[in-house]
PDB file of C-alpha atoms and ligand atoms in Angstrom:
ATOM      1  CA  UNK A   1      -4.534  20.495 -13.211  1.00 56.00           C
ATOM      2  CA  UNK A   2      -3.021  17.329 -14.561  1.00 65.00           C
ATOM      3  CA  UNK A   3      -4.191  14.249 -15.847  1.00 70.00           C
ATOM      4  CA  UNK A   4      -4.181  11.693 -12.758  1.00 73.00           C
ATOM      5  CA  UNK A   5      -3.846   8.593 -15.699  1.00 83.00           C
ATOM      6  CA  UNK A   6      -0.085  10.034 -16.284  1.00 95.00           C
ATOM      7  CA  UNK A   7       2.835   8.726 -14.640  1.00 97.00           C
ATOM      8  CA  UNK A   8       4.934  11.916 -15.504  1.00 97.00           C
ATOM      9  CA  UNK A   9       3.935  15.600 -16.865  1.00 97.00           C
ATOM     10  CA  UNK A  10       6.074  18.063 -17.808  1.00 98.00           C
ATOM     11  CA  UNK A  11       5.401  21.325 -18.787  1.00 97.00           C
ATOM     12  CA  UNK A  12       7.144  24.304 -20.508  1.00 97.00           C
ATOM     13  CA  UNK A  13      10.481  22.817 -18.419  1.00 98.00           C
ATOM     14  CA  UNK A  14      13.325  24.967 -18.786  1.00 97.00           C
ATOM     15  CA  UNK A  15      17.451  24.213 -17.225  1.00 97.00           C
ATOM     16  CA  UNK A  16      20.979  25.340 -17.891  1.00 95.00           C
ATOM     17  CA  UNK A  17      23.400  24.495 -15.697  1.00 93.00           C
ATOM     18  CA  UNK A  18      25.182  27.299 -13.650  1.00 86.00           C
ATOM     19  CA  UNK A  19      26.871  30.143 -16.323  1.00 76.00           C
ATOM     20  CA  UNK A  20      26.427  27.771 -19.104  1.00 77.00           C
ATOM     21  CA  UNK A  21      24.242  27.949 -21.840  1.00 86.00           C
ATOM     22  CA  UNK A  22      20.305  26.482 -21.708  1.00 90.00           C
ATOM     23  CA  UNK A  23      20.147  22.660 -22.360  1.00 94.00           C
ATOM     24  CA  UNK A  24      16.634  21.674 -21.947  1.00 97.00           C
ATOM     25  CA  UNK A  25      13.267  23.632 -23.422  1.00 97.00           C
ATOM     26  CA  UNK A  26      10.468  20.742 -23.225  1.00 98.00           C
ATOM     27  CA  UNK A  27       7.051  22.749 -23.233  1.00 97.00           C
ATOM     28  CA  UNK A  28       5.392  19.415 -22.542  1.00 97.00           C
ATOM     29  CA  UNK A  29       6.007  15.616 -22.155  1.00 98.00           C
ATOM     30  CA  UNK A  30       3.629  13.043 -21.162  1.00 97.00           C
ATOM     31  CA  UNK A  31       4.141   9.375 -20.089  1.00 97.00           C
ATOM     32  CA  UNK A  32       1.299   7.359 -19.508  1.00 96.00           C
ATOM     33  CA  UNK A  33       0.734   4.945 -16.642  1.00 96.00           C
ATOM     34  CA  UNK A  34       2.079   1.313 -17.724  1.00 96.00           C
ATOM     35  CA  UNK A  35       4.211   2.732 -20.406  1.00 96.00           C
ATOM     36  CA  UNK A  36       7.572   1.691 -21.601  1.00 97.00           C
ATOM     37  CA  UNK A  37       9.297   4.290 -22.882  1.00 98.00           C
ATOM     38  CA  UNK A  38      12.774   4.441 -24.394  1.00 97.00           C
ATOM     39  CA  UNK A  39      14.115   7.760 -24.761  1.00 97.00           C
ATOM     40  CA  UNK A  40      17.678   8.453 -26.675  1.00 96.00           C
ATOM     41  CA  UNK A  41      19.635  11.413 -27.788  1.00 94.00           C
ATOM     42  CA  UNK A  42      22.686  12.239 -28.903  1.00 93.00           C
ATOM     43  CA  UNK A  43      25.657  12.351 -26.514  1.00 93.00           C
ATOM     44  CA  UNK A  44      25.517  15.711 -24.152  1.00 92.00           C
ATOM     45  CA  UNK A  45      22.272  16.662 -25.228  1.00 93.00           C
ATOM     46  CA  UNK A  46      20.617  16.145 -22.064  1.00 95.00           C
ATOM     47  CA  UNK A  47      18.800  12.410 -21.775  1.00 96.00           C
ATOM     48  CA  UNK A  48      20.987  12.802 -17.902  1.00 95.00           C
ATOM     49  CA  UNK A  49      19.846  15.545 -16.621  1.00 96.00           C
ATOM     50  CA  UNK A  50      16.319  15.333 -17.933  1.00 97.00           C
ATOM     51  CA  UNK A  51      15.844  12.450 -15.674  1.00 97.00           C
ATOM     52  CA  UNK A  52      17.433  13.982 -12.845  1.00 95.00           C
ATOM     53  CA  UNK A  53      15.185  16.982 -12.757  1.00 97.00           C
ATOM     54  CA  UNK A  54      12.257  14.251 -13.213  1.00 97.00           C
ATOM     55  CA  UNK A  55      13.996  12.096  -9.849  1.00 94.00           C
ATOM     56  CA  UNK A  56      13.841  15.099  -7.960  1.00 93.00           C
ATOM     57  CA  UNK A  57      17.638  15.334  -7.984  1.00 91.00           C
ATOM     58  CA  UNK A  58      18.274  18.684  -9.532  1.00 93.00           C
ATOM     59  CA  UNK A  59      15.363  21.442  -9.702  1.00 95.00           C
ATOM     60  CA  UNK A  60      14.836  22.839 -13.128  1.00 97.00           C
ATOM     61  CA  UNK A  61      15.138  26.967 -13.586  1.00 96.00           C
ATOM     62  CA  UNK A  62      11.317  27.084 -14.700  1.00 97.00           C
ATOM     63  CA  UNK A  63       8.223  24.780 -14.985  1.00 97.00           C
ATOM     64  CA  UNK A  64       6.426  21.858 -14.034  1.00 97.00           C
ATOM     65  CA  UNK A  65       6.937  18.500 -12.996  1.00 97.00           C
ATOM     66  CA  UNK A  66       3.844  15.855 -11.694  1.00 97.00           C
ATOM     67  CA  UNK A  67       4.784  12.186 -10.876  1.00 97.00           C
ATOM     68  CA  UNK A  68       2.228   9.865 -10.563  1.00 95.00           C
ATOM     69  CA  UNK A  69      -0.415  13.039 -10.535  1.00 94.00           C
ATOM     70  CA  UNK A  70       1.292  15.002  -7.555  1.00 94.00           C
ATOM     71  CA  UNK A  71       2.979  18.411  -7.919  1.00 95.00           C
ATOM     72  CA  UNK A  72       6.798  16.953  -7.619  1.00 96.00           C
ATOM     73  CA  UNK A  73       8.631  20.481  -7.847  1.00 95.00           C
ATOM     74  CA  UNK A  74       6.584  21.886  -4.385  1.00 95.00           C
ATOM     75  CA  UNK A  75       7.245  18.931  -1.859  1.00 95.00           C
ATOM     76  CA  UNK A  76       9.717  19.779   0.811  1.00 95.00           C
ATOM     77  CA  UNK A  77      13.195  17.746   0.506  1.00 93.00           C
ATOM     78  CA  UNK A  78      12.308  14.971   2.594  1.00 93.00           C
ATOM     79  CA  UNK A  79       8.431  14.380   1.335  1.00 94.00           C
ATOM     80  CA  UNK A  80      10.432  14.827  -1.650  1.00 94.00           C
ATOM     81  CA  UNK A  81      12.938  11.486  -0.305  1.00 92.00           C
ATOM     82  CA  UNK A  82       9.593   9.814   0.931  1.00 93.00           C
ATOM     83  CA  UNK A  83       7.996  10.050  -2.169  1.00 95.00           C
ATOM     84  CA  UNK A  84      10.720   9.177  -4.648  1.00 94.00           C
ATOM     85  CA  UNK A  85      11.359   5.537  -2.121  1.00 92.00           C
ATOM     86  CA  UNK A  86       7.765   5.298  -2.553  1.00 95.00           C
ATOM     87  CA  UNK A  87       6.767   5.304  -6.194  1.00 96.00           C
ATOM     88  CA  UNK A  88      10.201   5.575  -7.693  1.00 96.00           C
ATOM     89  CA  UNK A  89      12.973   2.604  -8.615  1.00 96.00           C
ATOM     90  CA  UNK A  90      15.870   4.734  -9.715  1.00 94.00           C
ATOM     91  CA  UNK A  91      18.851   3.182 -11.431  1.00 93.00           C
ATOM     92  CA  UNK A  92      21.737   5.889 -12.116  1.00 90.00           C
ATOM     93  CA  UNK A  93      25.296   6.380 -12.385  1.00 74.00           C
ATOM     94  CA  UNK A  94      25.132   9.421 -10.547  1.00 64.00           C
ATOM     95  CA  UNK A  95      23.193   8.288  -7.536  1.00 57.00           C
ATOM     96  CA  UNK A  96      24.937   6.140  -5.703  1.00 77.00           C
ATOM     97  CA  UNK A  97      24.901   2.615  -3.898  1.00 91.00           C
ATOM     98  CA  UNK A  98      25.928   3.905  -0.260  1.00 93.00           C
ATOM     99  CA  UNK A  99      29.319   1.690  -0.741  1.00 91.00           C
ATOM    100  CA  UNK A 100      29.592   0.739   3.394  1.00 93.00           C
ATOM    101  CA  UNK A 101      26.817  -0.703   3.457  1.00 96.00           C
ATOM    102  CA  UNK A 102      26.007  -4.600   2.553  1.00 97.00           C
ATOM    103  CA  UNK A 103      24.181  -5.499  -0.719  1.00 97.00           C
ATOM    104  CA  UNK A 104      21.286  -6.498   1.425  1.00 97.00           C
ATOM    105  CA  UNK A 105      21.350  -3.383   3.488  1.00 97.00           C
ATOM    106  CA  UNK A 106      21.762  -1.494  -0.181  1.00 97.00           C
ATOM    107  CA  UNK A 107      19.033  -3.117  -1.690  1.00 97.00           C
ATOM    108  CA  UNK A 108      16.272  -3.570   1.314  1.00 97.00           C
ATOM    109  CA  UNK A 109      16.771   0.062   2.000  1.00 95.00           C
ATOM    110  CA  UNK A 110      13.257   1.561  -0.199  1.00 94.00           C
ATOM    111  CA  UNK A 111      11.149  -0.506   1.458  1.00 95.00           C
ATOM    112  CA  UNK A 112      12.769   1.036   4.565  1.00 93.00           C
ATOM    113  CA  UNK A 113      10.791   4.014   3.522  1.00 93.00           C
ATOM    114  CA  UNK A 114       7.851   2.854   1.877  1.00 95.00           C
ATOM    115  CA  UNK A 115       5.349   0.612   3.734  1.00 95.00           C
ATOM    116  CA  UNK A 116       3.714   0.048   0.539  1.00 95.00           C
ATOM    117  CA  UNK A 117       6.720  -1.215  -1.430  1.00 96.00           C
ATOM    118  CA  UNK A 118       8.041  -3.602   2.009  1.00 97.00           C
ATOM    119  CA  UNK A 119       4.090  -4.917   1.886  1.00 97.00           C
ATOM    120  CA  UNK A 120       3.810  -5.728  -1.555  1.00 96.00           C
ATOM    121  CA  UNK A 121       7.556  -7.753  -1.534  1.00 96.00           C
ATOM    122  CA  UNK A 122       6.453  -9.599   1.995  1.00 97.00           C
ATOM    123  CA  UNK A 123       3.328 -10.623   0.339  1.00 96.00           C
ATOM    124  CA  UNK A 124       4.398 -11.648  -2.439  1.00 95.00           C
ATOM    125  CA  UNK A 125       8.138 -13.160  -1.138  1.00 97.00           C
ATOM    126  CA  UNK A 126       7.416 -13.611   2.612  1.00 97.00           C
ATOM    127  CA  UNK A 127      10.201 -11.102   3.750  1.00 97.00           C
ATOM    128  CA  UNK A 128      12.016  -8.533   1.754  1.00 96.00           C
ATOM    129  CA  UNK A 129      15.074 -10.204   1.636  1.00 97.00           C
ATOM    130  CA  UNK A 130      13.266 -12.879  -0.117  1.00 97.00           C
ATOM    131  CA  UNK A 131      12.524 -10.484  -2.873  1.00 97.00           C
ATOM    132  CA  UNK A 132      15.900  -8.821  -3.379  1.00 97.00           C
ATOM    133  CA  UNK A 133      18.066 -12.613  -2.963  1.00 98.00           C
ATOM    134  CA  UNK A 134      15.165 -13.360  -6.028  1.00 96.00           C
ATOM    135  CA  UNK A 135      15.991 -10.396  -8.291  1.00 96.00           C
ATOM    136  CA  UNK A 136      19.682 -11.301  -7.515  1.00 96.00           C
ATOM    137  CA  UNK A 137      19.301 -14.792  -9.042  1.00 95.00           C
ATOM    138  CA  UNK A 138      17.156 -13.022 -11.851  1.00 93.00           C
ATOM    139  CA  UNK A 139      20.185 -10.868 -12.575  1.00 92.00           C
ATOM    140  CA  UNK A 140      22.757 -13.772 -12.874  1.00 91.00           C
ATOM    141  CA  UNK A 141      24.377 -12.982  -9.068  1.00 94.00           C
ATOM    142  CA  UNK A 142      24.523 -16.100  -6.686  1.00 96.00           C
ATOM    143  CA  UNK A 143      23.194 -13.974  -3.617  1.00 96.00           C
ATOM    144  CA  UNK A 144      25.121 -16.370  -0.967  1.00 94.00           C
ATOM    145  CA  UNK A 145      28.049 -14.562  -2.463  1.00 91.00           C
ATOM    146  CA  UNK A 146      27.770 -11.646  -2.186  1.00 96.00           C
ATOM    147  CA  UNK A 147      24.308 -10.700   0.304  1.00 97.00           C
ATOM    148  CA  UNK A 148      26.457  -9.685   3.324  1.00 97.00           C
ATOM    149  CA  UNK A 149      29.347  -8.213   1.741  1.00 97.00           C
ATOM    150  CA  UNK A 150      29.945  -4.346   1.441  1.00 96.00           C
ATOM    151  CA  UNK A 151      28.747  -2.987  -1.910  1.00 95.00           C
ATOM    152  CA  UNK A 152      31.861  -0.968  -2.304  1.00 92.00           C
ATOM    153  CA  UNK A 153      33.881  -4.611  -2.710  1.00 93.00           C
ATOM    154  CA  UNK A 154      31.970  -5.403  -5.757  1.00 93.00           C
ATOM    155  CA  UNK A 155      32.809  -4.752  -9.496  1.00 92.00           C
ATOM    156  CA  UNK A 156      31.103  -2.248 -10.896  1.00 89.00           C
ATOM    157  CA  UNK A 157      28.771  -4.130 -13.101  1.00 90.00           C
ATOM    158  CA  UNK A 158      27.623  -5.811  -9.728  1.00 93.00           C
ATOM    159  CA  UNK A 159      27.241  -3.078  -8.533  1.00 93.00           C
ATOM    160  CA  UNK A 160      25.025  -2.115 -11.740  1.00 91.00           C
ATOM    161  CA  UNK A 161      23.202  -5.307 -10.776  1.00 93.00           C
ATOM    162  CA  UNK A 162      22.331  -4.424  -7.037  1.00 95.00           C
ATOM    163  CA  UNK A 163      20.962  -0.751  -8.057  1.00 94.00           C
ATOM    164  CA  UNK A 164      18.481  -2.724 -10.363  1.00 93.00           C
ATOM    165  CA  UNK A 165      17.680  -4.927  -7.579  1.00 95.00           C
ATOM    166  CA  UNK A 166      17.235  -1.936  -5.463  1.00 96.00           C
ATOM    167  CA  UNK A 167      15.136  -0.207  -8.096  1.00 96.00           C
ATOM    168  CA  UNK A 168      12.938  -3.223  -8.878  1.00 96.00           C
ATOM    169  CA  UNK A 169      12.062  -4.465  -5.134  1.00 97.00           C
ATOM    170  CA  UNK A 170       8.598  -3.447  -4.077  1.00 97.00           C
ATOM    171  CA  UNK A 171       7.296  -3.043  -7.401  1.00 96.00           C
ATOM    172  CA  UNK A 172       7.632   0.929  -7.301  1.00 97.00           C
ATOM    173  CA  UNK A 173       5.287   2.605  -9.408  1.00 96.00           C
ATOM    174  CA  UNK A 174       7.797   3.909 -11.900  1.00 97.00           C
ATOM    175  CA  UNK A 175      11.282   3.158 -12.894  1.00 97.00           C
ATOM    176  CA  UNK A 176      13.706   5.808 -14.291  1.00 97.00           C
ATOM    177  CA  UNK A 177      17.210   4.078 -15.302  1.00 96.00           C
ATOM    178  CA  UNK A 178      20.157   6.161 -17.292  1.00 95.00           C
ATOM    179  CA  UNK A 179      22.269   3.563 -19.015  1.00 92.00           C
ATOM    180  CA  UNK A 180      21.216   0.558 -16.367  1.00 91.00           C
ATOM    181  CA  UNK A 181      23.219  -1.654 -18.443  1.00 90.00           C
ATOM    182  CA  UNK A 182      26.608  -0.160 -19.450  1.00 88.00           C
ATOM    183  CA  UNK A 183      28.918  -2.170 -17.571  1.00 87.00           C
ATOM    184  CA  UNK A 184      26.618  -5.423 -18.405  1.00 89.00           C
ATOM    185  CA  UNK A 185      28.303  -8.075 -20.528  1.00 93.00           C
ATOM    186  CA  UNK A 186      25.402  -9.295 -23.273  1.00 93.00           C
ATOM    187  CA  UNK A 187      24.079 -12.073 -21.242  1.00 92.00           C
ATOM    188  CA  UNK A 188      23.795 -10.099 -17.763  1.00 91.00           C
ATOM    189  CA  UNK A 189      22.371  -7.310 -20.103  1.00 92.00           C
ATOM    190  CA  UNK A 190      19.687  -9.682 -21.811  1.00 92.00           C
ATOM    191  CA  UNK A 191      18.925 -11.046 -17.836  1.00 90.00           C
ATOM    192  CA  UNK A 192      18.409  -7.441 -16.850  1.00 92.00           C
ATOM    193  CA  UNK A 193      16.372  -6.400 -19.673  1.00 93.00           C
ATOM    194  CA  UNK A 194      14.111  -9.519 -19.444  1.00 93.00           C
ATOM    195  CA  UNK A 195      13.770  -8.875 -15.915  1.00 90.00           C
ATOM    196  CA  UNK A 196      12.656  -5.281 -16.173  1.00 92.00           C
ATOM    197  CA  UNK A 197       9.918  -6.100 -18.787  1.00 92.00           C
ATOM    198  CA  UNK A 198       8.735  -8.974 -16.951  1.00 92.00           C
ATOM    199  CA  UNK A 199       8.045  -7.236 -13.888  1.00 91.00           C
ATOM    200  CA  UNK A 200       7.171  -4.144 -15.419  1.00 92.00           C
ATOM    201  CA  UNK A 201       4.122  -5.674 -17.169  1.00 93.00           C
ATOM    202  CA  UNK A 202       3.288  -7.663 -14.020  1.00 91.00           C
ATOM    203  CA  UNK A 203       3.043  -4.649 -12.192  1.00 91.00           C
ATOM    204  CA  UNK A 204       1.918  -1.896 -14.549  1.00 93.00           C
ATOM    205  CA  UNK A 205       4.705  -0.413 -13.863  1.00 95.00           C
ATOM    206  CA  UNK A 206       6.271   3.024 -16.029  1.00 97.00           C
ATOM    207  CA  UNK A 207       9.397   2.717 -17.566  1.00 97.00           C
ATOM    208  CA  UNK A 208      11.967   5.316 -18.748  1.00 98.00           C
ATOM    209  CA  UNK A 209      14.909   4.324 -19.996  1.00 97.00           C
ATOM    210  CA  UNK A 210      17.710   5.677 -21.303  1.00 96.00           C
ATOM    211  CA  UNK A 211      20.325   3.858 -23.216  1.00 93.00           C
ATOM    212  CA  UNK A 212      23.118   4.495 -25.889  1.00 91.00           C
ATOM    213  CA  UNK A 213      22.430   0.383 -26.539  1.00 91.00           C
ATOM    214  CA  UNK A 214      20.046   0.515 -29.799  1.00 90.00           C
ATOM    215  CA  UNK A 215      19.779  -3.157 -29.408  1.00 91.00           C
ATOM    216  CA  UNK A 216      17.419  -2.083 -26.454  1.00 93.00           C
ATOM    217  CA  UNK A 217      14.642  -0.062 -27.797  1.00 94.00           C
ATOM    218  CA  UNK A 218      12.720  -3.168 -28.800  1.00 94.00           C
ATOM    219  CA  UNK A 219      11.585  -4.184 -25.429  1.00 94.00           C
ATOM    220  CA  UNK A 220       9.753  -0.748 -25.433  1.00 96.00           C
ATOM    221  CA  UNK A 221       6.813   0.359 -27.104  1.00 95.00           C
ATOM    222  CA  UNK A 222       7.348   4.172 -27.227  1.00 96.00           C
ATOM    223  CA  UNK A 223      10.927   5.900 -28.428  1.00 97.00           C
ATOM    224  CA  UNK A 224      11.405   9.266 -27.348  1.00 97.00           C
ATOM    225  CA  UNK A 225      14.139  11.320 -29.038  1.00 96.00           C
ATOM    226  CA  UNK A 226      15.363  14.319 -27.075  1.00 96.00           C
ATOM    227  CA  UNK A 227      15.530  16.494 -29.932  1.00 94.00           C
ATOM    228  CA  UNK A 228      12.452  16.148 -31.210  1.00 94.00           C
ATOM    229  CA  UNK A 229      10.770  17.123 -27.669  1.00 96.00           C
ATOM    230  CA  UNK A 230      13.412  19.992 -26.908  1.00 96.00           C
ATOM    231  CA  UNK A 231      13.224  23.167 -28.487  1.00 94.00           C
ATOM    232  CA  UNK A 232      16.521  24.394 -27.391  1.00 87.00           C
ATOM    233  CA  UNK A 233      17.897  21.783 -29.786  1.00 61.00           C
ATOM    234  CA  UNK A 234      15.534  22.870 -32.578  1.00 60.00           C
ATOM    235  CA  UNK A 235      16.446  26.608 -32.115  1.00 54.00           C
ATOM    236  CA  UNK A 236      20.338  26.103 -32.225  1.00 50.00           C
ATOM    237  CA  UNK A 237      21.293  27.001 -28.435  1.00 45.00           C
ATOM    238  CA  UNK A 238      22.048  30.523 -29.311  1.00 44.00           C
ATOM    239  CA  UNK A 239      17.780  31.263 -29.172  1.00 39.00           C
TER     240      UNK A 239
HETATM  241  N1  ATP B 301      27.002  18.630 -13.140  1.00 74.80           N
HETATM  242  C1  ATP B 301      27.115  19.342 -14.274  1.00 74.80           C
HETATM  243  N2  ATP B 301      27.580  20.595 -14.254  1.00 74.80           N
HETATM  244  C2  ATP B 301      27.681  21.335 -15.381  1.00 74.80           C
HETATM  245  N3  ATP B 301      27.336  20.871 -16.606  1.00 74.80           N
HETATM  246  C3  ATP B 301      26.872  19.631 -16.686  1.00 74.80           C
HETATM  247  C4  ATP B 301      26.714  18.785 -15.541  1.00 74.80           C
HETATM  248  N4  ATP B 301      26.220  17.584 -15.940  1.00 74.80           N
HETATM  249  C5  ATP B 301      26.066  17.674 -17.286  1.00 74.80           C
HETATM  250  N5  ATP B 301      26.437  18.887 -17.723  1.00 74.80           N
HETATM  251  C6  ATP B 301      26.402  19.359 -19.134  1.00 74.80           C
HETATM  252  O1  ATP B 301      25.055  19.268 -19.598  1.00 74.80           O
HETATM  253  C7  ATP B 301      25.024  18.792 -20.932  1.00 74.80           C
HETATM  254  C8  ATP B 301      24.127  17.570 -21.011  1.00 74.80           C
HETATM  255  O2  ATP B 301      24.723  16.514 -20.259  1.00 74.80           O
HETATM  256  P1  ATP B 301      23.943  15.150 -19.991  1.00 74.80           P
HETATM  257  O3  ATP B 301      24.850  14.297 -19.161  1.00 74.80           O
HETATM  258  O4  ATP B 301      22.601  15.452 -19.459  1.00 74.80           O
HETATM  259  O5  ATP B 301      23.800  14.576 -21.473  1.00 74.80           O
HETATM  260  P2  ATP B 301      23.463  13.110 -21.982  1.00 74.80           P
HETATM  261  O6  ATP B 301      22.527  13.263 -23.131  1.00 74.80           O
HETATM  262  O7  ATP B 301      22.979  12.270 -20.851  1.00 74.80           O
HETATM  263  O8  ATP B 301      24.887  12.620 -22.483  1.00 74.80           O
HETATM  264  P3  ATP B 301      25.481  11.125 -22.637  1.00 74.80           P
HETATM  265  O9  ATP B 301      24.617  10.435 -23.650  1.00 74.80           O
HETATM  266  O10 ATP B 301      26.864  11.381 -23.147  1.00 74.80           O
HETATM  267  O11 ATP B 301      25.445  10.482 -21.274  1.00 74.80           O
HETATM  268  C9  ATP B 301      26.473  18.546 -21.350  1.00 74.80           C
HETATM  269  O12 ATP B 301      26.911  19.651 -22.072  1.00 74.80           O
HETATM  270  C10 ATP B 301      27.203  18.441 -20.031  1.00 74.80           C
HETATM  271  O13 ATP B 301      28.524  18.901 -20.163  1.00 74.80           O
END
């Protein structure tokens, strides 16, 4: 059973990556619906691949995962897609803008899965390229610049800025971002992070972020270090 008022539950979570030692031991970690939580770590201990197991990108060697009350870890790959465009804005590194594709196509393309998420931006924007040209202006891009052009043609902190766009539109249900603002200068950064809040509260929507950017943590009113939740780094990894 799980506690339907939780955005994410984990429970007695255990991964190592293939013929490497174990990096993650988390018997349990809560987030709480409309939470902003900031979590931080030292470098390589994890903070990266905690979120992917908790985007549904890599499967963890033992436990339990629920997202927004459902069991996460037993959907099939594509309910698994369906729900992650449904309640999930994801901003990483590792998972990709599909580069051929325009920023409009890039950032339109959740609420090509999610009725919910293209209803609440037409109803609140009038179309859903209403809502992403918005969080474009919101993030310091002109959009008439750059709406039609292939994502792959754009630095990389544009880039940075149409994944948030992509995360945000919709108002998903939860946002997960690993280091959303590393290749933000400080006044694109301070425009992102104003954003996110903004919309966050508006929305009730949960926030985990992860960020080497101390400067950050103050726009969130939990901080999570991984080594306090993570016994493998309390143990030494030899246990
Ligand atoms: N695809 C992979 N294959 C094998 N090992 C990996 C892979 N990705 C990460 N690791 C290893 O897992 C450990 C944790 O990496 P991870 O990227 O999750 O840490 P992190 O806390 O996010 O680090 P940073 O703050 O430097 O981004 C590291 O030892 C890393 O080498």
């Amino acid at each position: 059973m799980t506690d339907t008022s939780f955005a994410i539950e984990v429970k007695n979570l255990r991964f190592q990556w293939k013929s490497d030692q174990p990096i993650l031991d988390i018997p349990s970690l809560v987030l709480t619906r409309g939470s902003h939580t900031f979590l931080k770590g030292s470098s390589g201990s994890g903070k990266s691949t905690l979120l992917s197991i908790l985007a549904g990108i890599i499967k963890p060697d033992q436990g339990e995962v629920f997202i927004q009350g459902a069991d996460f870890l037993s959907l099939s790959p594509s309910k698994k897609d369906q729900f992650r465009s449904e309640h999930m804005g994801i901003i990483f590194q590792m998972f990709n803008l599909l580069p051929f594709l325009s920023v409009s196509d890039n950032i339109c393309l959740p609420c090509r899965f999610s009725s919910a998420r293209k209803q609440k931006a037409i109803q609140k924007f009038g179309s859903l390229e209403e809502e992403g040209k918005h969080l474009l202006s919101a993030l310091g891009m002109a959009p008439s610049n750059v709406w039609d052009r292939a994502v792959g043609e754009l630095s990389v902190g544009q880039q940075q800025r149409v994944a948030a766009a992509r995360a945000l539109i919709g108002a998903p249900d939860l946002i997960i971002a690993d280091e959303p603002t590393s290749a933000l200068d400080t006044d694109n950064r301070d425009s992102f992070i104003n954003l996110l809040s903004q919309q966050a509260k508006e929305h009730d929507t949960t926030l985990l972020f992860v960020s080497h950017d101390e400067n950050l943590a103050g726009h969130f009113d939990k901080i999570i270090h991984l080594e306090e939740i993570n016994q493998i780094q309390k143990l030494g990894v030899e246990a």
